Structures are given as C-alpha cells and as structure tokens.
C-alpha cells in the first residue's frame, strides 16, 4: 500500500489492519451474473471492508468503519445489499436447507441482519432494540461490553415467533473480541435453549486468545456454534492509543453554510399490519406485503423528488435502528436511475477529522428526537464523495422519532439544513406491535418450531434473561402494568409471566406457510466456522478452505479423527431438559474394541456396558415371566443361542449369495436419505438390528464409490417396545448435533410396531422439554409398508438377521433394568468377548462393502425407481398380522412376528409355537427351516401369506 493510500490512522497513529482470509459461498462469476446491472464486489479483503477510525472511549479508542454497511459512510445501497447477500449465502452453506430464525444486533446490524434473513428466506427476522416501546412486551435482553449504548431488548410480537427451537443466526457487522456474542448467546440460551447457533459478521477480528475464550464458552454451553464472515483479520494497536486519541484536538462538528437548506416533510403510506422492520419480528410470510408497501412508499418519494429536486442525487438516511426500509428505498431509487447512497444516524460518538485517508471527514451532533432529550445522536459524512454535487438528504424515520425535537434548535433537521443541505423528512407510520400480535396469533398454520415456545420458559423460571426493570414496558392493557401508577413491570422480573406469554403465543401462534428453504446450496463454502460439539464429523464444507475450531465435549464420535477438516456436522445442544445454562454431565459413548467388535469409526454405542452383569435367563422361564406380566422383555437377556455347523455353513452361503443384493439396498437407501435430507446428517441406528445397516450405510457414503466420499457420524441407541427410546441418548445427540440432522435407522420393518414406538417416544421427549427430532424411520427393507425411506420392500433374507450377537458386533440386545440403569445412564448392553471365535460381524460388513463396486451402476436407477413410486405407507403388514392373529387364535399381535428377520428372532430368542411360510422351499427362509427343525417347531405353508414367513410365539401357561 502506498503512502497516499495508507489510512490516516495507520500513518499517524500506527493502527495496522492485517488481512486473514476472504470467504465466498459462490464464485465471482455467479455473483457477477446475478448483479449484472449493478456489479458488487466479491471476495472482500479486510482493508476493503473496513477503515480504521477513532473514538474517545476509555475502553476502546479505535473504530472500524465499514465500507459496506451504510452506517458511517454513504454507500451504494446495492453494495450494502450485495454484502448482506454474500453473508447470507455463507450462512445458508452452514445451515444446509434447514430453516432458521435470524437476530440482528442493534443498532448497527439491524439492516444487515434483515438482508441476511431475506437472503435465507428465514421464517422470522428479529432485531434487538434499545427503544422503550410501551406497546410491546420485552421478552429478554442482554448487555454489550464496548458499545456506547449497551442494553439490547427483544420484543417479538408475539413471543412464539422467536421462542422456538429453530437454529438461530445472530448477525453483527463486526466480531471484535467475541464478548458481545458470548453475552448474547448466553442470555438467549438461558431463555430458550437451541441446538444450533450461527454467528454471522462482515468481519471477524478475533485474536487467537479471543477464539480460545470463545470456544471454551461454547463447549460449556453445549451448543453447536458456527461462525461465518466475509473476511477475517486482525488489528494491531499501538501502545498508548487511548491517550493519543484523547490528546487530539476537539473535532469540529455541525458545519454551517452561508445559506440554510430547505426542509420538506413527506408522509409515506404504510399498512398498519405490515412490519416496517424487524424490531417486533418480520416473518417470511410478510415479505410480499412488505415489498408491495415499499413500492407504494417509493412512488410517493419519487413524486416528491421529481417535483422539487429533479436530477439531484440522494442520500437516504435511516434513523438509528430503522435501516432496512430506508436501504430498500435507496435501492429502489438507484434502480430507477437516481444516483443514491444510503447511511444512518447513530448513537455512537466517533472522532471526526477532515484529513485525506480518514473515513469520518464530517460530523453532526444533534439532540435525540425520541424521548431522551439529554442524549446526543450523531451522523457522519452525509455528503457525496464522487463529485462536488450537493445531494438531497432524505431522512426516513418512524412516529416515535417524529417529535418537536426533530425540528427544534439543535435537532437533526436544524443541524442538517444549517449545513446547507436540502432535507426531506419521510415519516413511515410503522406497524403497531399489538396489531402484529393479534394478526399473527389468529393465523391458521403453525410456525416451524413454535410448538416449543412454551417449553424453555416453563421448564425453569430462573433462566429468563435479566432485563433492567426500567427497560421492559408491557402494553398498556397488559395485566403486568399498573394503570393508575404507570409502573410498567418488566417481564424478566416476572418469569412466570414470561412463561405464560410464551405458552399463550405458542398455543395461538401460527404463521408461515414455508416448507423447505431452498436457499443457495453452497457446498463449497469457505466460510470460517467454529463448531462446538462432541463429534467432529467434518462434512459440510467438502474441500472447504475455511478455518474450523472444534471443542470436544467428552468422547469424540466416529468421524472425529479428521478434526482439521471443515465441518458443519456437529453439534450440539442440550435442550431445556438439560437444565438450561447449567447442563448435567452426560455419559460418553462406547467404542470397539473395548466394547464390541466393530471398529471405533464404524459406530459409537450410546449404551452402558453391562458385561459384568448376570442377565441371561433360561429362554422358557424368561418367556413365562414376560407373558405373565412379571417382567418386561428388556429387563433381562435370553441365553445366546449358538447354531450348529450346518446352520453356520448356511449363513456363509447366504451371505455370499446375497451380498450384492444387500449392497444395492444399502446404497439405495443411503442415497435416498442424502437426496431428501441433504448431506448434513447423523446416522442413528436402533440397536441392535439397525446397527449393521447403519454401519453399512456409513461405509457406502464414505466409500467414494459412484459418489464423492462423505464421512458421517453413526451412533447406536436403544429403543424398547412400550418403554420408548433412550432419552439420555437423545440428550447426548441434541447436545452434540443439530437434532434436525439426526436420521434414525433400523434393519427392517415387521408389522411396524417400532415405527409407532419411535414416533410416540420422540413426541413424548419433545413434550417433556427435549429437542424436536425427525421421527421418520429409515430401513433397509420395508415389507410392512410402514415407512417412506427404504432400500427395498421385498421380504428377503438379510444376513445380519441370521444370528444374534455374533453378527452384530458381539453386542447383546439392549437392556432397560431399573436395578442397573439409573436416571442419568444410557440403556445397557453386554459385550460378549467370549464369543470372539464365533464372530462373523466384520465378515458380513466386509462382504457387503466389497460388493459396492459391483452395484454402483445400478444404484441411480434403483433410487429413481423408488422416488417415482408411491411410497405412502399403507400399513398393509399390520393388517396381515391382525388377520393371522384372528385365524390362529393368538392372544396379542405381540406374539405374531412377520417377515424373515422377525421370524428368525423368534427362533433365536423366544419360545416359538409355529412358523408360517408362503412357499415351502423359498431360499429366503432356508435358515429358518433349519432353525425350526433344530428346535422341533412345526412349519406350516400358507400360500396367501403377505410375508415370506411369520413366526408365532408360544403362549405359555400363566
């Protein structure tokens, strides 16, 4: 950089800016095509994004003046929107196709946050506010360390549009130390815990120490936290900077011209039920109405400018937090051919110096127009830098700022016209938060995630974020206000009221008809990410050059070995079940070879090791106790049945003959999952029948055969009929991963009981304050016709069903026994080390994996065929079971086990009564006939059977 281009603060005071990395989610050519009529820069460097400025502040004497924000510098509005779009694309690359709520920081980033939300088509955008709005209820708040004005209030109308379990994107113009982000996330997480946070900023200037502090905080919080920005860098400050800035001459503010400029007032039309910004929340469903209202308002502005200021350039000035609407008006003017720039007033004082290379060449100080007459407000530059032309200053504000102070001596209009500027004040009526609350509460559809709005507040009243008593004023007709004394009591001081609000809003709210967000899919985003989780899956950024910091929360999961690889896979958070800010310590997963014979990278078992316990019972006695209701089947284990040499020979033959068929089904279901859920997934198999399938799906995705290699985490969890899924395991998953990324996997469907059980268990978990998981079960084979995502609906022999633990990693079926499993424990299982000589678990995995190459060319057609078919579950399997139950006089459908896999289980684990087969000599049940003969169980041919076979459990004397 030449001395001519060198910033004044660098040259004279030694403030040095150093560029780190630039990040874009898409190529420059794509952006150029999108913005062909008004190109915007792509791939910013730090010195292109910010310029060093100064301020007299005893804690921080420097100021980074953004060139793309439109706050201190008049900026082309299309550049401002373009920077917001690029930041939004980086956020989209991190979120995948998931929906989100976006929060912008007042006052600087309210417009930027809105740009990001608009780019994402986010369900809801809210910005914090420092305005004391008597018609709104303050839901929560947080403090900011270095800012001139510190208190951030959240005033969504109603509460439920914000208090939900969607990922939260927090947008600020700059991350300097990360302290503001830490304070904000802590307060927000205390109030309404989420699984995933994304911090988005134009620049990230954190030092290594700042990043380390941030990661420690994120690990303690237990949430996944990603960071994205347009560029990283650092600022080097000279010693004694605060004293040097203090010693500079007092700045010259409020220039006075020989001739005072004119003042014109304009009332803009705006519907009462359309939010003019995000102070009380703006929903994706408000976007169309906002655009229509914007066009109408712009038409009035254009008429006014054409009548009195034809041909003049315009600087559109927003008022403090009111940034997005003025920005959009400026863009409308620019698109119509009027030279236009955009910036806003601010609460923050900065040092003004009319010297080349210094960004704040001119400054205005004026009395706040809102009810705060002792406070000063500021505006910088407000002049056209490209020529000597004098622009019209179009000030856009809302009614609370339209006061006598606005035009009084020392007010904004006074100081601007005194400088010779022609000023047009355009007043936007704005929306009444009470009207927004009422209209949104009456809508018929539900906001995604809003059903959880009541949960965080009611789980623990003490987690409501503290807000100073003077800052939160409920609506005048609210029960929380005293009509006679005018004492507006703060919501944070009354946590039960906050809980009531959230509950009322959740019950009444409905909003948004949005489904899947189809925002830009930036698979190769180079966004820097800080991801905090127990497992580094290293997936989302495939080849990204982005920086990634991962803090391990306990035992690193299956894909954690490549932690340097960028990822957007992990997470994450404890829901409110974990106690808000003080989450309990969760148990760690088990891995082979210490537990099970599967490799550690193949699966993480979310189980408690019960290998020491004596849990096996005689099969007949165990069955008698279960049928008598004395015991539950999950409280004990059957003695592991070890088949004879003939049966083992049959297994080897079946595996050799069916490996390709298994490989094709595995690849098909894995690719269906990716096609429908995206690559940001975590496989969670239902132990133990689902676990070999989960391992194989993971191996297919990681193989690189016929597709780019994709490394995904895989866990195994326990689910028990009539007892539900392991809630502690769900806590672990929610703590370390985004719940929306979890894909539950099982081997096959019998009659569909586990499908029902999974849905009911996940609903109960969420109702108890847990995260919301997707209840769609993915299976290799779906003969019961009860799921949508499967590799086949054929009832064929899956080799892993032929044996017990010796084909399932030497792990027993799962155990839920009050004597051994405490409230904070995972469900349990045993590792049968003594059966290592009989183990064929890895033989099965290796045989199927070896067949991947042989089936690769058939996979796309198989996927396409299933996608084109009617996959709607019709539960025909259950109906067939009901018919057999009646025809054979079986007491309960629980004693009817349909399909090859379930029939095999009956013969290996239970006391079988008889076996029904559709074809006497069908190869898919040859092993079943062998087992039946070995146990003296009759086999009956039933030609019209809906399955290849069924096993009936013997009813024992009670």
PDB file of N, CA and C in Angstrom, residues 820-850:
ATOM      1  N   UNK A 820     -29.980 -51.740  37.257  1.00  0.00           N
ATOM      2  CA  UNK A 820     -28.672 -51.456  36.659  1.00  0.00           C
ATOM      3  C   UNK A 820     -28.613 -50.124  35.916  1.00  0.00           C
ATOM      4  N   UNK A 821     -29.756 -49.601  35.512  1.00  0.00           N
ATOM      5  CA  UNK A 821     -29.799 -48.379  34.696  1.00  0.00           C
ATOM      6  C   UNK A 821     -30.403 -47.256  35.528  1.00  0.00           C
ATOM      7  N   UNK A 822     -29.562 -46.290  35.890  1.00  0.00           N
ATOM      8  CA  UNK A 822     -30.030 -45.152  36.666  1.00  0.00           C
ATOM      9  C   UNK A 822     -30.601 -44.063  35.781  1.00  0.00           C
ATOM     10  N   UNK A 823     -31.149 -43.005  36.388  1.00  0.00           N
ATOM     11  CA  UNK A 823     -31.792 -41.921  35.624  1.00  0.00           C
ATOM     12  C   UNK A 823     -30.858 -41.239  34.635  1.00  0.00           C
ATOM     13  N   UNK A 824     -29.572 -41.149  34.930  1.00  0.00           N
ATOM     14  CA  UNK A 824     -28.642 -40.469  34.043  1.00  0.00           C
ATOM     15  C   UNK A 824     -27.849 -41.398  33.155  1.00  0.00           C
ATOM     16  N   UNK A 825     -28.235 -42.677  33.099  1.00  0.00           N
ATOM     17  CA  UNK A 825     -27.497 -43.669  32.319  1.00  0.00           C
ATOM     18  C   UNK A 825     -28.141 -43.888  30.961  1.00  0.00           C
ATOM     19  N   UNK A 826     -27.310 -44.254  29.997  1.00  0.00           N
ATOM     20  CA  UNK A 826     -27.843 -44.838  28.781  1.00  0.00           C
ATOM     21  C   UNK A 826     -28.467 -46.190  29.111  1.00  0.00           C
ATOM     22  N   UNK A 827     -29.340 -46.668  28.240  1.00  0.00           N
ATOM     23  CA  UNK A 827     -29.750 -48.061  28.332  1.00  0.00           C
ATOM     24  C   UNK A 827     -28.492 -48.925  28.213  1.00  0.00           C
ATOM     25  N   UNK A 828     -28.589 -50.173  28.626  1.00  0.00           N
ATOM     26  CA  UNK A 828     -27.394 -51.002  28.691  1.00  0.00           C
ATOM     27  C   UNK A 828     -27.355 -52.119  27.668  1.00  0.00           C
ATOM     28  N   UNK A 829     -26.181 -52.777  27.595  1.00  0.00           N
ATOM     29  CA  UNK A 829     -25.995 -53.956  26.751  1.00  0.00           C
ATOM     30  C   UNK A 829     -24.711 -54.643  27.201  1.00  0.00           C
ATOM     31  N   UNK A 830     -24.547 -55.885  26.781  1.00  0.00           N
ATOM     32  CA  UNK A 830     -23.347 -56.649  27.112  1.00  0.00           C
ATOM     33  C   UNK A 830     -22.468 -56.834  25.880  1.00  0.00           C
ATOM     34  N   UNK A 831     -21.187 -56.922  26.125  1.00  0.00           N
ATOM     35  CA  UNK A 831     -20.210 -57.253  25.098  1.00  0.00           C
ATOM     36  C   UNK A 831     -19.750 -58.682  25.367  1.00  0.00           C
ATOM     37  N   UNK A 832     -20.076 -59.586  24.451  1.00  0.00           N
ATOM     38  CA  UNK A 832     -19.751 -60.994  24.631  1.00  0.00           C
ATOM     39  C   UNK A 832     -18.350 -61.290  24.074  1.00  0.00           C
ATOM     40  N   UNK A 833     -17.363 -60.890  24.807  1.00  0.00           N
ATOM     41  CA  UNK A 833     -15.976 -61.105  24.370  1.00  0.00           C
ATOM     42  C   UNK A 833     -15.671 -62.591  24.171  1.00  0.00           C
ATOM     43  N   UNK A 834     -16.328 -63.417  24.989  1.00  0.00           N
ATOM     44  CA  UNK A 834     -16.038 -64.849  24.965  1.00  0.00           C
ATOM     45  C   UNK A 834     -16.478 -65.525  23.672  1.00  0.00           C
ATOM     46  N   UNK A 835     -17.268 -64.804  22.851  1.00  0.00           N
ATOM     47  CA  UNK A 835     -17.737 -65.381  21.597  1.00  0.00           C
ATOM     48  C   UNK A 835     -16.916 -64.904  20.400  1.00  0.00           C
ATOM     49  N   UNK A 836     -15.763 -64.322  20.664  1.00  0.00           N
ATOM     50  CA  UNK A 836     -14.950 -63.757  19.578  1.00  0.00           C
ATOM     51  C   UNK A 836     -14.618 -64.797  18.522  1.00  0.00           C
ATOM     52  N   UNK A 837     -14.422 -66.031  18.917  1.00  0.00           N
ATOM     53  CA  UNK A 837     -14.089 -67.074  17.958  1.00  0.00           C
ATOM     54  C   UNK A 837     -15.214 -67.394  17.003  1.00  0.00           C
ATOM     55  N   UNK A 838     -16.447 -67.059  17.376  1.00  0.00           N
ATOM     56  CA  UNK A 838     -17.615 -67.317  16.538  1.00  0.00           C
ATOM     57  C   UNK A 838     -18.077 -66.079  15.777  1.00  0.00           C
ATOM     58  N   UNK A 839     -17.403 -64.976  15.968  1.00  0.00           N
ATOM     59  CA  UNK A 839     -17.869 -63.683  15.455  1.00  0.00           C
ATOM     60  C   UNK A 839     -17.727 -63.589  13.938  1.00  0.00           C
ATOM     61  N   UNK A 840     -18.812 -63.246  13.273  1.00  0.00           N
ATOM     62  CA  UNK A 840     -18.793 -63.025  11.812  1.00  0.00           C
ATOM     63  C   UNK A 840     -19.269 -61.613  11.472  1.00  0.00           C
ATOM     64  N   UNK A 841     -19.290 -60.738  12.462  1.00  0.00           N
ATOM     65  CA  UNK A 841     -19.811 -59.384  12.260  1.00  0.00           C
ATOM     66  C   UNK A 841     -19.063 -58.663  11.150  1.00  0.00           C
ATOM     67  N   UNK A 842     -17.760 -58.658  11.231  1.00  0.00           N
ATOM     68  CA  UNK A 842     -16.978 -57.946  10.231  1.00  0.00           C
ATOM     69  C   UNK A 842     -16.895 -58.704   8.913  1.00  0.00           C
ATOM     70  N   UNK A 843     -17.075 -60.008   8.982  1.00  0.00           N
ATOM     71  CA  UNK A 843     -17.168 -60.780   7.734  1.00  0.00           C
ATOM     72  C   UNK A 843     -18.348 -60.291   6.911  1.00  0.00           C
ATOM     73  N   UNK A 844     -19.493 -60.073   7.571  1.00  0.00           N
ATOM     74  CA  UNK A 844     -20.665 -59.563   6.862  1.00  0.00           C
ATOM     75  C   UNK A 844     -20.404 -58.168   6.302  1.00  0.00           C
ATOM     76  N   UNK A 845     -19.848 -57.293   7.136  1.00  0.00           N
ATOM     77  CA  UNK A 845     -19.587 -55.923   6.678  1.00  0.00           C
ATOM     78  C   UNK A 845     -18.633 -55.911   5.486  1.00  0.00           C
ATOM     79  N   UNK A 846     -17.591 -56.691   5.580  1.00  0.00           N
ATOM     80  CA  UNK A 846     -16.590 -56.689   4.511  1.00  0.00           C
ATOM     81  C   UNK A 846     -17.147 -57.280   3.217  1.00  0.00           C
ATOM     82  N   UNK A 847     -17.980 -58.298   3.331  1.00  0.00           N
ATOM     83  CA  UNK A 847     -18.550 -58.912   2.136  1.00  0.00           C
ATOM     84  C   UNK A 847     -19.470 -57.929   1.405  1.00  0.00           C
ATOM     85  N   UNK A 848     -20.301 -57.220   2.148  1.00  0.00           N
ATOM     86  CA  UNK A 848     -21.213 -56.257   1.522  1.00  0.00           C
ATOM     87  C   UNK A 848     -20.435 -55.058   0.986  1.00  0.00           C
ATOM     88  N   UNK A 849     -19.472 -54.587   1.755  1.00  0.00           N
ATOM     89  CA  UNK A 849     -18.666 -53.447   1.301  1.00  0.00           C
ATOM     90  C   UNK A 849     -17.934 -53.798   0.009  1.00  0.00           C
ATOM     91  N   UNK A 850     -17.434 -55.021  -0.099  1.00  0.00           N
ATOM     92  CA  UNK A 850     -16.728 -55.439  -1.309  1.00  0.00           C
ATOM     93  C   UNK A 850     -17.644 -55.451  -2.529  1.00  0.00           C
TER      94      UNK A 850
END
